[in-house]
GROMACS .gro file of C-alpha atoms in nm:
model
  322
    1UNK     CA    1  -0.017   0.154   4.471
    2UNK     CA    2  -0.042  -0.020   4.149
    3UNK     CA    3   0.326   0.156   4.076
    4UNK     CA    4   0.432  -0.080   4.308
    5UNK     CA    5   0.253  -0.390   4.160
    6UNK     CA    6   0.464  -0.701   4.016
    7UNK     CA    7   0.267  -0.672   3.706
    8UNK     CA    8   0.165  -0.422   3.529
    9UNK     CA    9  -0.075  -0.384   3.214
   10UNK     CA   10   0.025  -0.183   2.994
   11UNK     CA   11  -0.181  -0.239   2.755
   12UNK     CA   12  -0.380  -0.002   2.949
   13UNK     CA   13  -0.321   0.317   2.888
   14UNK     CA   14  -0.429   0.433   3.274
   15UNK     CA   15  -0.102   0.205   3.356
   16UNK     CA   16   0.084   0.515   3.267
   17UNK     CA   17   0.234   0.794   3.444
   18UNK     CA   18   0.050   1.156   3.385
   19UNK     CA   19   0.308   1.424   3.285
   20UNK     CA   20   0.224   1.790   3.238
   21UNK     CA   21   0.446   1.925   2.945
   22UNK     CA   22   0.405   2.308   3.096
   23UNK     CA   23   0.433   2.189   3.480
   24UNK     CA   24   0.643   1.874   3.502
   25UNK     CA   25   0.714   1.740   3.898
   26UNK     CA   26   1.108   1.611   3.895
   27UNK     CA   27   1.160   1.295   4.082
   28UNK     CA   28   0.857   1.067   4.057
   29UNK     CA   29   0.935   0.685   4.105
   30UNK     CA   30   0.923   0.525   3.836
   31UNK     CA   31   0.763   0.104   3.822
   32UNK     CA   32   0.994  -0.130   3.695
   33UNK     CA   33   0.964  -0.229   3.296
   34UNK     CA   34   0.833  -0.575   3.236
   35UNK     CA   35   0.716  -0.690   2.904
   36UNK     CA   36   0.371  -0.794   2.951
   37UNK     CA   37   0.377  -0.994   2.611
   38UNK     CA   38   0.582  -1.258   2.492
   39UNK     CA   39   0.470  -1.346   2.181
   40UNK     CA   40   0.453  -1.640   1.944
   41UNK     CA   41   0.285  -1.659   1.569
   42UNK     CA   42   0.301  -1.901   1.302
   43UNK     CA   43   0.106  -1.901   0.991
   44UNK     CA   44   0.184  -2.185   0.746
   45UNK     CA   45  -0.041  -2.155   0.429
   46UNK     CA   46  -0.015  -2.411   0.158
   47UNK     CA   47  -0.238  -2.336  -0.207
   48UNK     CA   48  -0.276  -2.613  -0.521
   49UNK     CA   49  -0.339  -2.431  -0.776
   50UNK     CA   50  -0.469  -2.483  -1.174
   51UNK     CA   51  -0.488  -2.228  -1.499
   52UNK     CA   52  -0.661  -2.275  -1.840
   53UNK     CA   53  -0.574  -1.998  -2.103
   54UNK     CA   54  -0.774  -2.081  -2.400
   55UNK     CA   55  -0.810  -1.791  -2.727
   56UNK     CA   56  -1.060  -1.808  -2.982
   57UNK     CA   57  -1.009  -1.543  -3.257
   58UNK     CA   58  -1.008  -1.245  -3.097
   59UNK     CA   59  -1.096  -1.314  -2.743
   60UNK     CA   60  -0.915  -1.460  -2.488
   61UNK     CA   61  -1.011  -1.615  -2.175
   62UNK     CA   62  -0.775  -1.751  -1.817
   63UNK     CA   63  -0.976  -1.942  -1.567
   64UNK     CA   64  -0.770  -1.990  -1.317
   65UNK     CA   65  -0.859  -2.127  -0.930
   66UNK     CA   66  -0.646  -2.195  -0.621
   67UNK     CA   67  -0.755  -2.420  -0.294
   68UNK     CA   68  -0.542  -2.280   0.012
   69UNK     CA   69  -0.545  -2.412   0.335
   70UNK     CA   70  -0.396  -2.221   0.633
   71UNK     CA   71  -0.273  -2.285   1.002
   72UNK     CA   72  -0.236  -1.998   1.224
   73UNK     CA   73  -0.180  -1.980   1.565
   74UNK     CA   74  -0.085  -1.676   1.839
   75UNK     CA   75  -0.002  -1.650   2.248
   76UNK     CA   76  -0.090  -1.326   2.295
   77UNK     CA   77  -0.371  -1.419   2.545
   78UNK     CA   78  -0.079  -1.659   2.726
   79UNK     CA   79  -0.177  -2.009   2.581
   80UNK     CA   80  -0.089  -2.085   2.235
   81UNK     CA   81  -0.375  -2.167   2.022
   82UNK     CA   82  -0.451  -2.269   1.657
   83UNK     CA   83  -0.678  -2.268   1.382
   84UNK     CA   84  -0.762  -2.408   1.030
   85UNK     CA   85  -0.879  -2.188   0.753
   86UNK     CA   86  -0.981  -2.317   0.414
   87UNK     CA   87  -1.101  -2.107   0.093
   88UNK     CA   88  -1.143  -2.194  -0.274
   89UNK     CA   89  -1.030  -1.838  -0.458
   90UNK     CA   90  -1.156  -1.863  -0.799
   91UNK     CA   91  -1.007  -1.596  -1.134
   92UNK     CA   92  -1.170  -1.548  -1.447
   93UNK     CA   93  -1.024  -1.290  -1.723
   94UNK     CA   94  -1.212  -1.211  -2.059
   95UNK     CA   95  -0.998  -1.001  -2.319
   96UNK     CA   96  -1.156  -0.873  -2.652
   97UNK     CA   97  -0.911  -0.745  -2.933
   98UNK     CA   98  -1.167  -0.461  -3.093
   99UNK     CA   99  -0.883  -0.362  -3.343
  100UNK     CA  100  -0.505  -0.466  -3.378
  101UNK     CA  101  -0.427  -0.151  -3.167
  102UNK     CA  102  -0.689  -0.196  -2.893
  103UNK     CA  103  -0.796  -0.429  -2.610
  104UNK     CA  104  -1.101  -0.471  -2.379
  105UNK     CA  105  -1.060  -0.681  -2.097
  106UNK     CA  106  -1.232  -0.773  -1.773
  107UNK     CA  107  -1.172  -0.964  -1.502
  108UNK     CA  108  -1.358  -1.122  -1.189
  109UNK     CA  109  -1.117  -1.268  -0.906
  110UNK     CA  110  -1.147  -1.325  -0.486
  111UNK     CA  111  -0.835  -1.285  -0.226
  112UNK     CA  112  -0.781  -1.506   0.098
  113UNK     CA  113  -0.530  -1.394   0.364
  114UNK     CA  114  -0.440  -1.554   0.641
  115UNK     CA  115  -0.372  -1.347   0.981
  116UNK     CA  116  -0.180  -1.416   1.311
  117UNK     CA  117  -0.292  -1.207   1.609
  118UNK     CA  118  -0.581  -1.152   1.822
  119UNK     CA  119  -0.834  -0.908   1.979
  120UNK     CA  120  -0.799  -0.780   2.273
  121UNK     CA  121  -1.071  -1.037   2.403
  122UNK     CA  122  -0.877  -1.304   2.288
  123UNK     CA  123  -1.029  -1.391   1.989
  124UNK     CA  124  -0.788  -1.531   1.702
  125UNK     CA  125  -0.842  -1.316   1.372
  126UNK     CA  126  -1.001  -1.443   1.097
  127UNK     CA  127  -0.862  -1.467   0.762
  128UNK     CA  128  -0.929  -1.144   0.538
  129UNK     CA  129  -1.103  -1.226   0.234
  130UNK     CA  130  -1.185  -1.003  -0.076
  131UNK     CA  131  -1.367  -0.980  -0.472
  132UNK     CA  132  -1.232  -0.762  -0.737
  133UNK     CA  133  -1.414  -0.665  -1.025
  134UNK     CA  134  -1.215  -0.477  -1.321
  135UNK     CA  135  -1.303  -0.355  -1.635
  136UNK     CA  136  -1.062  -0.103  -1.875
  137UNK     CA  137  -0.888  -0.079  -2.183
  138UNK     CA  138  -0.519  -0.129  -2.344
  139UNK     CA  139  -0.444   0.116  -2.622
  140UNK     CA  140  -0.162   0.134  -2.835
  141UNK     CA  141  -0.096   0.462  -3.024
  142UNK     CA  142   0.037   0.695  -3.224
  143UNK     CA  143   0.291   0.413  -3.441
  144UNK     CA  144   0.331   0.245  -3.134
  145UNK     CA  145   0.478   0.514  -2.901
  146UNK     CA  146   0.218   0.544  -2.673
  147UNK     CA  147   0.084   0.272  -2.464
  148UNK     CA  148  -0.240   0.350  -2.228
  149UNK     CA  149  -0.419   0.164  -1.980
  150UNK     CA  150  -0.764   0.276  -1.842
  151UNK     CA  151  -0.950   0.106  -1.578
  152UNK     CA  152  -1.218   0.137  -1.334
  153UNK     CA  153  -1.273  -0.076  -1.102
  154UNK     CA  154  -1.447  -0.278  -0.758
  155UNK     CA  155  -1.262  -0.423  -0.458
  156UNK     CA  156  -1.445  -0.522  -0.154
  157UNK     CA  157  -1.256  -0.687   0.158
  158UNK     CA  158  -1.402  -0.857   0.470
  159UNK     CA  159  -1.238  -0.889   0.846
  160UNK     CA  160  -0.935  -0.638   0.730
  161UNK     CA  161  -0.758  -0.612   1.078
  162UNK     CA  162  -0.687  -0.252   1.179
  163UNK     CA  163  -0.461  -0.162   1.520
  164UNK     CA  164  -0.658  -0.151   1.821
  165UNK     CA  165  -0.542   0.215   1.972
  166UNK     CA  166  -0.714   0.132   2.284
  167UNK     CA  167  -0.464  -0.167   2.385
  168UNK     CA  168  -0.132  -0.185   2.180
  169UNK     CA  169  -0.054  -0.497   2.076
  170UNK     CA  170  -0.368  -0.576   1.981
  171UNK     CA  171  -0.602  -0.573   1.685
  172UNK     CA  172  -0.951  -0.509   1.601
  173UNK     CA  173  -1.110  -0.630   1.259
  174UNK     CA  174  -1.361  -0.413   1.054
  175UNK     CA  175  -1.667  -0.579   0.915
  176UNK     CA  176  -1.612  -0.516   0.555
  177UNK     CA  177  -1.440  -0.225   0.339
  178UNK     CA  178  -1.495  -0.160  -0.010
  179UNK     CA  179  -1.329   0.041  -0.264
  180UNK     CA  180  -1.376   0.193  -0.612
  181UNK     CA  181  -1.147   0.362  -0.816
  182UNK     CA  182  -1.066   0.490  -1.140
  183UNK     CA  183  -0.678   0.413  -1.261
  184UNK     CA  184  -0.515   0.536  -1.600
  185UNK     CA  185  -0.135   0.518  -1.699
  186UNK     CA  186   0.029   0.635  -2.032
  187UNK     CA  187   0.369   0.543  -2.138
  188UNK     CA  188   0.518   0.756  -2.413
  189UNK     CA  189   0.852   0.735  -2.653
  190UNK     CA  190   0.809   1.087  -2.748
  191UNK     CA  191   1.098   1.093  -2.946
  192UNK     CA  192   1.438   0.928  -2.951
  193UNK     CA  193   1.623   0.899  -2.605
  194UNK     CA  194   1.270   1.093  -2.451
  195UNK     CA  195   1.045   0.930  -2.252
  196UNK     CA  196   0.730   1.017  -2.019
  197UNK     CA  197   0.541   0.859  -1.778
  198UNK     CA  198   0.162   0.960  -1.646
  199UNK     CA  199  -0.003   0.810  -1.404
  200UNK     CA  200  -0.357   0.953  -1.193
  201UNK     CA  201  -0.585   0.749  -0.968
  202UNK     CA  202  -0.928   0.788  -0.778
  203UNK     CA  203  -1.025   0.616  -0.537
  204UNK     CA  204  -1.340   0.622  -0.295
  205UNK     CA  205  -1.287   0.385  -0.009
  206UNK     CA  206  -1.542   0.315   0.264
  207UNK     CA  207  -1.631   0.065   0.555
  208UNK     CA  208  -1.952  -0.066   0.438
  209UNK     CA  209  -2.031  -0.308   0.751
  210UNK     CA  210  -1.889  -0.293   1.120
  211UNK     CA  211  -2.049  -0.305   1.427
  212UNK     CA  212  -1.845  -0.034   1.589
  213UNK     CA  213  -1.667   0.177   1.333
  214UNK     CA  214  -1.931   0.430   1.207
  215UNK     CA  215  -2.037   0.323   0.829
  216UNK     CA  216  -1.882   0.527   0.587
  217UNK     CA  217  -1.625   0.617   0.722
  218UNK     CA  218  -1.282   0.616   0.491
  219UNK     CA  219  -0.974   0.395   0.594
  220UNK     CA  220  -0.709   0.585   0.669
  221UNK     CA  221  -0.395   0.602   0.464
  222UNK     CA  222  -0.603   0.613   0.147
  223UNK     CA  223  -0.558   0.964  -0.067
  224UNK     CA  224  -0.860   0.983  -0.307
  225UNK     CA  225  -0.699   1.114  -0.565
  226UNK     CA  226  -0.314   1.127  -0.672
  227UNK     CA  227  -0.128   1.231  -0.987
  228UNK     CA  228   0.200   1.160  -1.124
  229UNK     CA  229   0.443   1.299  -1.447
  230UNK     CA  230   0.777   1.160  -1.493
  231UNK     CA  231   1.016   1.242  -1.821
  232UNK     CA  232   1.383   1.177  -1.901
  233UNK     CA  233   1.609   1.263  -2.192
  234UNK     CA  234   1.913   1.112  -2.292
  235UNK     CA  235   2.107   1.261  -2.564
  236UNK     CA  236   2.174   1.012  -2.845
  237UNK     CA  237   2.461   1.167  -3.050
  238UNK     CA  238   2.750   1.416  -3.040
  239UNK     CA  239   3.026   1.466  -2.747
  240UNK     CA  240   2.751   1.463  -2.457
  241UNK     CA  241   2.601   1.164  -2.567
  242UNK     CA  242   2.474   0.919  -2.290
  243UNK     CA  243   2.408   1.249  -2.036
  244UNK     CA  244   2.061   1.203  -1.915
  245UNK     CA  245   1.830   1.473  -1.727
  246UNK     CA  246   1.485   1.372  -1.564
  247UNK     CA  247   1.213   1.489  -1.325
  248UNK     CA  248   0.907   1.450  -1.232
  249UNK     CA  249   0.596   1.534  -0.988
  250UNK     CA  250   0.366   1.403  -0.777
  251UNK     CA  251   0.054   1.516  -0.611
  252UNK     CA  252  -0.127   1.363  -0.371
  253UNK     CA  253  -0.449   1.489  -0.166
  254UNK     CA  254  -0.535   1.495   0.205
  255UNK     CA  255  -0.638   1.140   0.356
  256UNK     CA  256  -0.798   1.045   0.657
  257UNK     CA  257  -0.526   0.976   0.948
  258UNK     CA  258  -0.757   0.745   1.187
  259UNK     CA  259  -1.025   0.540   1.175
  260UNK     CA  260  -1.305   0.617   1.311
  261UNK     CA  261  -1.255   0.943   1.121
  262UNK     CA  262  -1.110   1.234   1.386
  263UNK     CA  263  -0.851   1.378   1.172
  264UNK     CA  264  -0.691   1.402   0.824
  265UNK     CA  265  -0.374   1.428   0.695
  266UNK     CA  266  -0.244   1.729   0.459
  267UNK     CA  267  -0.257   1.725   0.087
  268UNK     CA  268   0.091   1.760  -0.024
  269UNK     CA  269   0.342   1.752  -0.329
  270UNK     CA  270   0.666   1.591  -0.406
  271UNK     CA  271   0.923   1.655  -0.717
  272UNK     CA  272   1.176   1.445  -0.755
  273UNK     CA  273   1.498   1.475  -1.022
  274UNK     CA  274   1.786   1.294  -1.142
  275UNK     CA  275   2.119   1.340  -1.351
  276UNK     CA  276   2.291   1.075  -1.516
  277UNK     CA  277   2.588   1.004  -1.740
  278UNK     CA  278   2.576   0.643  -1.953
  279UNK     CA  279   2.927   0.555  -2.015
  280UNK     CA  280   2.899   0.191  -2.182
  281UNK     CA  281   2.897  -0.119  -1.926
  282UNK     CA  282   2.869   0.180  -1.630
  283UNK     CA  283   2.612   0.406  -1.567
  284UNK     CA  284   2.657   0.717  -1.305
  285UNK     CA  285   2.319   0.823  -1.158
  286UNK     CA  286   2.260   1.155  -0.896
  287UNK     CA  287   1.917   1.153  -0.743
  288UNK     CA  288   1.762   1.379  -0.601
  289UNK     CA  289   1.448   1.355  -0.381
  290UNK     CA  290   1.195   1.589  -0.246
  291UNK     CA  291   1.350   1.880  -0.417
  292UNK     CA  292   1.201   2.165  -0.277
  293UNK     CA  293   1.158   1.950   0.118
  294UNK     CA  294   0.846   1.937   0.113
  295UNK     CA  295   0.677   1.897   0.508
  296UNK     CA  296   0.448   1.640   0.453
  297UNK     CA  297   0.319   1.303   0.641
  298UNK     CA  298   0.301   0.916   0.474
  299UNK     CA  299   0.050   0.794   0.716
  300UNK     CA  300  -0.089   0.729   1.050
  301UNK     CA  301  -0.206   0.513   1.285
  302UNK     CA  302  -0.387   0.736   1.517
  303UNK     CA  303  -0.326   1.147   1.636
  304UNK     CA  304  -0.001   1.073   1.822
  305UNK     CA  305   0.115   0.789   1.531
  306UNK     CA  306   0.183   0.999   1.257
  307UNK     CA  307   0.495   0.905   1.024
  308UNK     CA  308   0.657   1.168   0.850
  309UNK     CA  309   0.809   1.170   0.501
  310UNK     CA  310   1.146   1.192   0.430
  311UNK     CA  311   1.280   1.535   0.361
  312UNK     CA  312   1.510   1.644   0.083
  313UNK     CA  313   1.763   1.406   0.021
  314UNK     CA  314   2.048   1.278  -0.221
  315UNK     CA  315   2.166   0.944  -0.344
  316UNK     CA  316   2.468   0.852  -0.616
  317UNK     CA  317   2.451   0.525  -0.771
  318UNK     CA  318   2.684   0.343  -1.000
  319UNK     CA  319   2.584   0.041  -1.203
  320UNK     CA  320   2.820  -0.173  -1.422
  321UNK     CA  321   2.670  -0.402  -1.684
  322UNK     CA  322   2.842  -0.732  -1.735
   0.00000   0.00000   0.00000
């Protein structure tokens, strides 16, 4: 009987005992636990890197490039073994001032990332590599009390190494994922001691290339959209000056929970609120979080990984400025 075995895998999920929630059988034997990894990474990277900001009227340009060169090394398949990586990652930014108030920009720039760990065939990954293209706005308004930033933008990644469900411990590494998204934040001094904070974000995410993952499919973890308001008063003047009030909400939609794509995770919305009372060099702050407990999930790794959020809870801070 393989219960009986020295060794056991279990990386394989067959190495497990069956159990019937609704008819459970009382007194099986049990194998003895053994770890069947002992595990060793290392991942030394070392990057040289150079940056040239030059302006001429009203544009600006950064060139910017970094050489990195990267040892990793794993034992998960028992002997330790090494590799060499090298990449040149290259950054180029182009800003345009179209009026005192106003700012084009757009940028150009390529990621390298080192990974320890292996497949399950024993194959050492390979280092995740990306481009990011970017394009927006900066915007100053309204006598300077509003400051907005609108973007869209491109971000593909290559080899981005994903859990292998099949055999824990393990990962597998999808061909290549890309991304594009639509990002815009506004910062506002709406009056004295009254400030506000919007936020909202798109983002379509799919695997473009794999050899076993169906193409276009969505990674999981990835809302498409989310939305955010935050504001916060202090008052200024009078006997109840330095007594703050804030709150805000968030919104997020449903997201895939797995890839390949089985199952999704629910949409799901947060509020959040503080009280605070400024007293000089100290500052008393009562937070509270997930106001109304909210049920909801932060991510997955599979249908029987899921992590939940945290539900309503309280923290009191005090902070004393030297």
């Amino acid at each position: 009987s393989k219960w009986n075995s020295e060794e056991i895998d279990y990386s394989d999920p067959a190495a497990y005992m069956a159990l019937d929630l609704y008819a459970p059988v009382y007194g099986a034997p049990f194998p003895a636990y053994s770890s069947f990894n002992h595990v060793r990474q290392i991942v030394r990277d070392t990057g040289y890197y150079v940056q040239e900001h030059a302006k001429w009227g009203d544009f600006t340009l950064t060139l910017s490039g970094r050489y990195d060169t990267a040892r990793t090394g794993d034992s998960w398949s028992g002997v330790f073994a090494s590799h060499s990586d090298d990449k040149f990652v290259p950054r180029v930014g182009l800003t345009y001032a179209v009026v005192p108030q106003a700012v084009l920009y757009a940028s150009y720039s390529e990621s390298f990332l080192p990974q320890a760990g292996s497949t399950f065939g024993g194959v050492s990954l390979k280092p995740e590599t990306g481009q990011q293209y970017e394009a927006g706005v900066k915007s100053n308004v309204w006598d300077g009390r509003v400051d907005i930033t609108a973007s869209i933008y491109q971000l593909t990644r290559q080899n981005v190494a994903t859990d292998d469900l099949g055999h824990p411990g393990y990962s597998v590494q999808t061909g290549e994922q890309r991304s594009k998204g639509v990002e815009l934040d506004a910062h506002a001094h709406l009056a004295d001691g009254w400030d506000a904070i919007l936020t909202y974000a798109y983002v379509n995410a799919r695997v473009t290339e794999d050899n076993v993952i169906p193409v276009g499919d969505h990674p999981l973890d990835v809302p498409p959209t989310s939305i955010g308001f935050w504001t916060k008063y202090e008052v200024q003047d009078g006997p109840l000056k330095g007594f703050g009030i804030g709150g805000g909400i968030y919104r997020y939609s449903s997201q895939w929970g797995d890839l390949p794509n089985t199952f999704k995770l629910p949409d799901y919305t947060l509020v959040n609120g503080l009280v605070s009372y400024d007293f000089g060099p100290a500052e008393l702050q009562f937070n509270v979080r997930n106001l109304f407990d909210e049920r909801y999930y932060l991510g997955s790794y599979s249908d029987t990984y899921i992590q939940p959020g945290a539900p309503r809870n309280y923290m009191l801070t005090l902070s004393w400025k030297m």
